[in-house]
Tab-separated table of C-alpha atoms and ligand atoms in Angstrom:
chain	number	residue	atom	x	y	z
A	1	UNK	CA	-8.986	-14.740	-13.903
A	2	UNK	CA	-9.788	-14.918	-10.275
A	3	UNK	CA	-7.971	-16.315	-7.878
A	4	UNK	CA	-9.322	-19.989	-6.764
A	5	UNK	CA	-8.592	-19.346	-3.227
A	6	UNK	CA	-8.852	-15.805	-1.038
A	7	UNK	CA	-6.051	-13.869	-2.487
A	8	UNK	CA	-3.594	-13.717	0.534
A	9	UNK	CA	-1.759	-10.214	1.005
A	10	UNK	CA	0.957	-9.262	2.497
A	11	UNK	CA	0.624	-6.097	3.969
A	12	UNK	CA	3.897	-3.434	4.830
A	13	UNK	CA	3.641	-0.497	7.136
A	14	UNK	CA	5.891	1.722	8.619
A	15	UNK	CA	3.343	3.828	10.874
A	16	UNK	CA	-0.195	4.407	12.291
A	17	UNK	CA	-1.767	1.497	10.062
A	18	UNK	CA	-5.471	3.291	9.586
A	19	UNK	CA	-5.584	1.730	5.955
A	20	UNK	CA	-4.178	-1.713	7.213
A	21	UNK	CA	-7.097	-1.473	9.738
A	22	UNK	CA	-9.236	-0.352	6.971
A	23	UNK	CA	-8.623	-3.126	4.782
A	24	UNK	CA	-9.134	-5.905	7.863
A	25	UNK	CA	-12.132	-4.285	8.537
A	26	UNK	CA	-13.641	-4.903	5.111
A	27	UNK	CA	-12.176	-8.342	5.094
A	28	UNK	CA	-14.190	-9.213	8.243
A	29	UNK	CA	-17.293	-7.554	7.291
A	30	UNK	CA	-16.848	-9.664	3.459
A	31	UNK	CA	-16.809	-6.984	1.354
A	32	UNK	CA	-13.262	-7.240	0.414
A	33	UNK	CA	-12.323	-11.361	-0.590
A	34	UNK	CA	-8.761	-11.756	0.565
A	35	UNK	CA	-7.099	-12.893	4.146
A	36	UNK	CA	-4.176	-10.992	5.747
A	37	UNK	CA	-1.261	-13.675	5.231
A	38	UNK	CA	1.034	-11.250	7.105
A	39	UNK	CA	2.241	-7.721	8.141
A	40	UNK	CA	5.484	-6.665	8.657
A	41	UNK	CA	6.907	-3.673	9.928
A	42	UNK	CA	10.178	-2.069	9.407
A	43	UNK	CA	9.765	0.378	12.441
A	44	UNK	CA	9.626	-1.380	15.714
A	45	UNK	CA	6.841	0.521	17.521
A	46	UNK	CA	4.632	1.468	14.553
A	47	UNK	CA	1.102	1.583	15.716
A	48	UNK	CA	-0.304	-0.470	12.750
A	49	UNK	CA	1.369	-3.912	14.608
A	50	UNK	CA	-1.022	-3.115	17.642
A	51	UNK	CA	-3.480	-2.716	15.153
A	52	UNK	CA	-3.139	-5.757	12.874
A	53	UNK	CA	-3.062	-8.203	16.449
A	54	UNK	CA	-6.106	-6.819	17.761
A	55	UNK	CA	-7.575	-8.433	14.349
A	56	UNK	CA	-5.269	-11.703	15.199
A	57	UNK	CA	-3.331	-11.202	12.560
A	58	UNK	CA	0.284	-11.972	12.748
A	59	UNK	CA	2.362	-8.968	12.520
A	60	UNK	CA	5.815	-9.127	12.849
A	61	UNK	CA	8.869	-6.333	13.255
A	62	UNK	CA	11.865	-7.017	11.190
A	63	UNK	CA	14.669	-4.729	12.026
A	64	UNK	CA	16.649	-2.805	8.821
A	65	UNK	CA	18.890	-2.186	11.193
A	66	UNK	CA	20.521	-5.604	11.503
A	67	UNK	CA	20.911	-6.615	7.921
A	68	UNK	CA	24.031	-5.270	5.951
A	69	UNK	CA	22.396	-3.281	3.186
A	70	UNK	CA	19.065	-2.723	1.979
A	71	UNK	CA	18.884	-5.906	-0.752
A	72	UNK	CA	19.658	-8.533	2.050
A	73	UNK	CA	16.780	-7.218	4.105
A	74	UNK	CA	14.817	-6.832	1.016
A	75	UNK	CA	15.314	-10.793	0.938
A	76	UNK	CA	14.643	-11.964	4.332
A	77	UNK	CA	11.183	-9.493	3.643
A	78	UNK	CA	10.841	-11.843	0.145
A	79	UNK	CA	11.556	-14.735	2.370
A	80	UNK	CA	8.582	-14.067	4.631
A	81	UNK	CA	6.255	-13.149	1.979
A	82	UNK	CA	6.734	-16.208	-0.011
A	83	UNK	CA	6.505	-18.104	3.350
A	84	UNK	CA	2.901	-17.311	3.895
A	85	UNK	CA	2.277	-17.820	-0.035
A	86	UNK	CA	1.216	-13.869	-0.779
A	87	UNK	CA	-0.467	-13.181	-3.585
A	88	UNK	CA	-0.152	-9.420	-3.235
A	89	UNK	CA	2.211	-7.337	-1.062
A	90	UNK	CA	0.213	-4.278	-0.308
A	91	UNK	CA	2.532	-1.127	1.012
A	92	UNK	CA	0.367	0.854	3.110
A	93	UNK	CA	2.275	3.629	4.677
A	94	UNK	CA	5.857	1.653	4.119
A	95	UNK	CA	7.986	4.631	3.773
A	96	UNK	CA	10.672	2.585	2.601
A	97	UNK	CA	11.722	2.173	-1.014
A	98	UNK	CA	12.094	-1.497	-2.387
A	99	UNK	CA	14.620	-2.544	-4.012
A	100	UNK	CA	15.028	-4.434	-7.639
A	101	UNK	CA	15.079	-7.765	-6.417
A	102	UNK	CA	11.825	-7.328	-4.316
A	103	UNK	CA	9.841	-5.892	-7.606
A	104	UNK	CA	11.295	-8.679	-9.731
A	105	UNK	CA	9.775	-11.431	-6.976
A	106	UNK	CA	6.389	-9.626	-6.883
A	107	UNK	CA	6.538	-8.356	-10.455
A	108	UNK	CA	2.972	-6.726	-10.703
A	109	UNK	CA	1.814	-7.876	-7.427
A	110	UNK	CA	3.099	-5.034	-5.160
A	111	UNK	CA	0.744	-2.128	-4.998
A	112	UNK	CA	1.400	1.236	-3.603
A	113	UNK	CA	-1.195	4.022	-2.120
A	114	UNK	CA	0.339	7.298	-2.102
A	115	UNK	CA	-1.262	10.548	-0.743
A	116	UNK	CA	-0.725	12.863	-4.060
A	117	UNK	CA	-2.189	12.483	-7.498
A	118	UNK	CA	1.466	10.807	-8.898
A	119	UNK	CA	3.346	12.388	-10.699
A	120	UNK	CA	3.607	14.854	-8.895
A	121	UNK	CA	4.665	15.334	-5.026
A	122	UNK	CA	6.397	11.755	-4.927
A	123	UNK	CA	8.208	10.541	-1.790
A	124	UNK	CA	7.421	10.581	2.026
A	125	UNK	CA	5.314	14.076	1.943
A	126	UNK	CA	3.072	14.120	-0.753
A	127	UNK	CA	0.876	15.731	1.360
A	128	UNK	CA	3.003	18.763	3.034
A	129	UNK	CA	4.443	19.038	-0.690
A	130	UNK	CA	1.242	19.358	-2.260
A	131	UNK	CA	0.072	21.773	0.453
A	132	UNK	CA	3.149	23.769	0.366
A	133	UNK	CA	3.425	24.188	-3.462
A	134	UNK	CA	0.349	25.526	-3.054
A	135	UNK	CA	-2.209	23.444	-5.639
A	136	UNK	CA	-5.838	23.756	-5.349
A	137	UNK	CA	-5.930	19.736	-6.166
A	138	UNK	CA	-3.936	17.102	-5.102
A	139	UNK	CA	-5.600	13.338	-4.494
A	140	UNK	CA	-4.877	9.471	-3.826
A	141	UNK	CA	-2.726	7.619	-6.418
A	142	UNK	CA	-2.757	3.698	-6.015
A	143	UNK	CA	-0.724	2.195	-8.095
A	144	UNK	CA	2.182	-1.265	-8.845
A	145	UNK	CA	5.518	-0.437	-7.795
A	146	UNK	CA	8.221	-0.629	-9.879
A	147	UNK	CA	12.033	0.404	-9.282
A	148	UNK	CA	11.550	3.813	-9.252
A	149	UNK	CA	9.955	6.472	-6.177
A	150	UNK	CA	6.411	6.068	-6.434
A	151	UNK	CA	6.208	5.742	-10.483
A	152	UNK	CA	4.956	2.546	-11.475
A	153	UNK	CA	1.383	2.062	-13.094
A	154	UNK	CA	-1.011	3.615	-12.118
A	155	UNK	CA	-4.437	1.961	-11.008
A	156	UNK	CA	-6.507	4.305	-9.784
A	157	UNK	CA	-6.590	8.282	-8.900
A	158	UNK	CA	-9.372	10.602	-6.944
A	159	UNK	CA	-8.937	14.264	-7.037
A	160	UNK	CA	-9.310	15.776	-3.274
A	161	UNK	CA	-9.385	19.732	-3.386
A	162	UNK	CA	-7.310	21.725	-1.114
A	163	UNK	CA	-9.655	24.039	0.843
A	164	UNK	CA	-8.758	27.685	2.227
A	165	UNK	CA	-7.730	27.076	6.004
A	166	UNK	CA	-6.185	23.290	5.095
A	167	UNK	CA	-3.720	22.510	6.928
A	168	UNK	CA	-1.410	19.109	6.523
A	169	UNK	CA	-3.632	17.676	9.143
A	170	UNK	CA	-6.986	18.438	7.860
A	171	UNK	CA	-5.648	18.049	4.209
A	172	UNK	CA	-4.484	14.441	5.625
A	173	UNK	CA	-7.521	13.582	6.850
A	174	UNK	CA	-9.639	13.854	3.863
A	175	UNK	CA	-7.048	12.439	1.401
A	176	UNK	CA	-7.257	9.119	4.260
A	177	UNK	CA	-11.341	9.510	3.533
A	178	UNK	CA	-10.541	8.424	0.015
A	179	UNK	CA	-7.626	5.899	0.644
A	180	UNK	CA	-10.201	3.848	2.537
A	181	UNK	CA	-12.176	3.997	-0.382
A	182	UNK	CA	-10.053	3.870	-2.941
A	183	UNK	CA	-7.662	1.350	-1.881
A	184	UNK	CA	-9.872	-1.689	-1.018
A	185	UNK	CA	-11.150	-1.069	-4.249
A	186	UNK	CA	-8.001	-1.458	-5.794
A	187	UNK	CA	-6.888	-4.430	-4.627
A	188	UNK	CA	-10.338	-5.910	-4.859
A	189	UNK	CA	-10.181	-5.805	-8.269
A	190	UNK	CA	-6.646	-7.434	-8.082
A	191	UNK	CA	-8.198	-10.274	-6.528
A	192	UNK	CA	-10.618	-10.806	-8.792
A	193	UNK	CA	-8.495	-11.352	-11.637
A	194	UNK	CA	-9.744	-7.870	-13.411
A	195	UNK	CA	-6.267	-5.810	-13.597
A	196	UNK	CA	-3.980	-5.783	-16.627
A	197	UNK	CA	-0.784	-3.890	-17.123
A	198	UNK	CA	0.315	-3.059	-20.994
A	199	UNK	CA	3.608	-1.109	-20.188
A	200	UNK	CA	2.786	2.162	-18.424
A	201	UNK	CA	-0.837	1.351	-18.264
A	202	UNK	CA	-3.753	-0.741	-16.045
A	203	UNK	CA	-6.592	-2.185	-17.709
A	204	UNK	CA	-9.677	-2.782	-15.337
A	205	UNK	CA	-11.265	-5.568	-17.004
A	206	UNK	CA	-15.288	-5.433	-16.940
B	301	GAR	C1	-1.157	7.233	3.921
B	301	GAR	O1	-1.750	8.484	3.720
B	301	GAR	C2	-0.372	6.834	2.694
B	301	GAR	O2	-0.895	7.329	1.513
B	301	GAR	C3	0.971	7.469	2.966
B	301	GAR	O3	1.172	7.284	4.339
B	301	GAR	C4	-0.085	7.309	4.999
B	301	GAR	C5	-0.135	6.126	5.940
B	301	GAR	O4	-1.242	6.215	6.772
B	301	GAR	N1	1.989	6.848	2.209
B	301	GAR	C6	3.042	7.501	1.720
B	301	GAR	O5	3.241	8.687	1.895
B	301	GAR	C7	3.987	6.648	0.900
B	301	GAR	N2	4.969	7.427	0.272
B	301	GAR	P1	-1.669	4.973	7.654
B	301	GAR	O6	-0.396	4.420	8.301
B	301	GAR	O7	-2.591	5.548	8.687
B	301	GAR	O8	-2.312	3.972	6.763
């Protein structure tokens, strides 16, 4: 079932923050229903913050730096989340893995976009991986995240072929072509109440 109210995400980057953009942009034009509760950073001069506030949304930096170990940081981020009542927390370039007590708070409601057609070429570079390794297809995985790197349910997957010349920049940039696609998409149809997860696998309902 739908959510009565637009779903509120809570949105995690590490870096440049073109799909964060992406998915603002499609909130303002209305073809995405959701608001931007809050971003968070864990790298202090990612690009995506300057990105999120020129849409007004608040964006905030919290350093891993100052917190003991990874779960107590992993709270203060659950903290904030639940503070701005997310629905969804929607990693988006968060090159940081979360721990057991953050999948537990958001159990099915963190989603992950990676740049590789999962399983394969998991990690921080999926994309130099794939290139390197040498496939002639590699593609967009979104997907929930569970306690493992990059291996929980899978929602959706588009192929993106690996051309002669390709290098991780070019390859990059078309695999981003699809993300913007692919990843509104995806979390539209959380919003709407249409995804269901039976063990390893996502029903999308209608
Ligand atoms: C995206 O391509 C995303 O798939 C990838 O980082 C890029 C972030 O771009 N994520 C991962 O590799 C996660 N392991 P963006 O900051 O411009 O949205």
């Amino acid at each position: 079932m739908a959510l009565p109210e637009p779903c509120r995400l809570g949105v995690l980057i590490s870096g440049s923050g073109t799909n964060l953009e992406n998915i603002a942009r499609r909130i303002e034009e209305g073809s995405l229903p959701a608001r931007i509760a809050v971003v968070i950073s864990d790298v202090e001069g990612a690009y995506g913050l300057v990105r999120a506030r020129r849409f007004g949304l608040e964006a905030l930096f919290v350093d891993p730096g100052s917190f003991p170990d990874r779960a107590s940081f992993d709270r203060e981020l659950i903290r904030i989340l639940e503070d701005h009542r997310v629905d969804l927390v929607v990693l988006a370039g968060y090159m940081r893995l979360v721990g057991p007590e953050f999948v537990a708070a958001f159990r099915n409601r963190v989603m992950n976009i990676h740049p590789a057609l999962l399983p394969s070429f998991p990690g921080t570079s999926g994309v130099a991986d794939a290139l390197n390794y040498g496939v002639k297809v590699t593609g967009v995985t979104v997907h929930f995240v569970d306690e493992g790197l990059d291996t929980g349910p899978i929602i959706l997957q588009e192929a993106v072929p690996v051309l002669p010349g390709d290098d991780e920049e070019t390859l990059h940039q078309r695999i981003h072509e699809v993300e913007y696609r692919l990843y509104p998409e995806a979390i539209r149809y959380f919003c709407e109440g249409k995804l269901r997860v039976d063990g390893r696998r996502v029903e999308i309902l209608g």
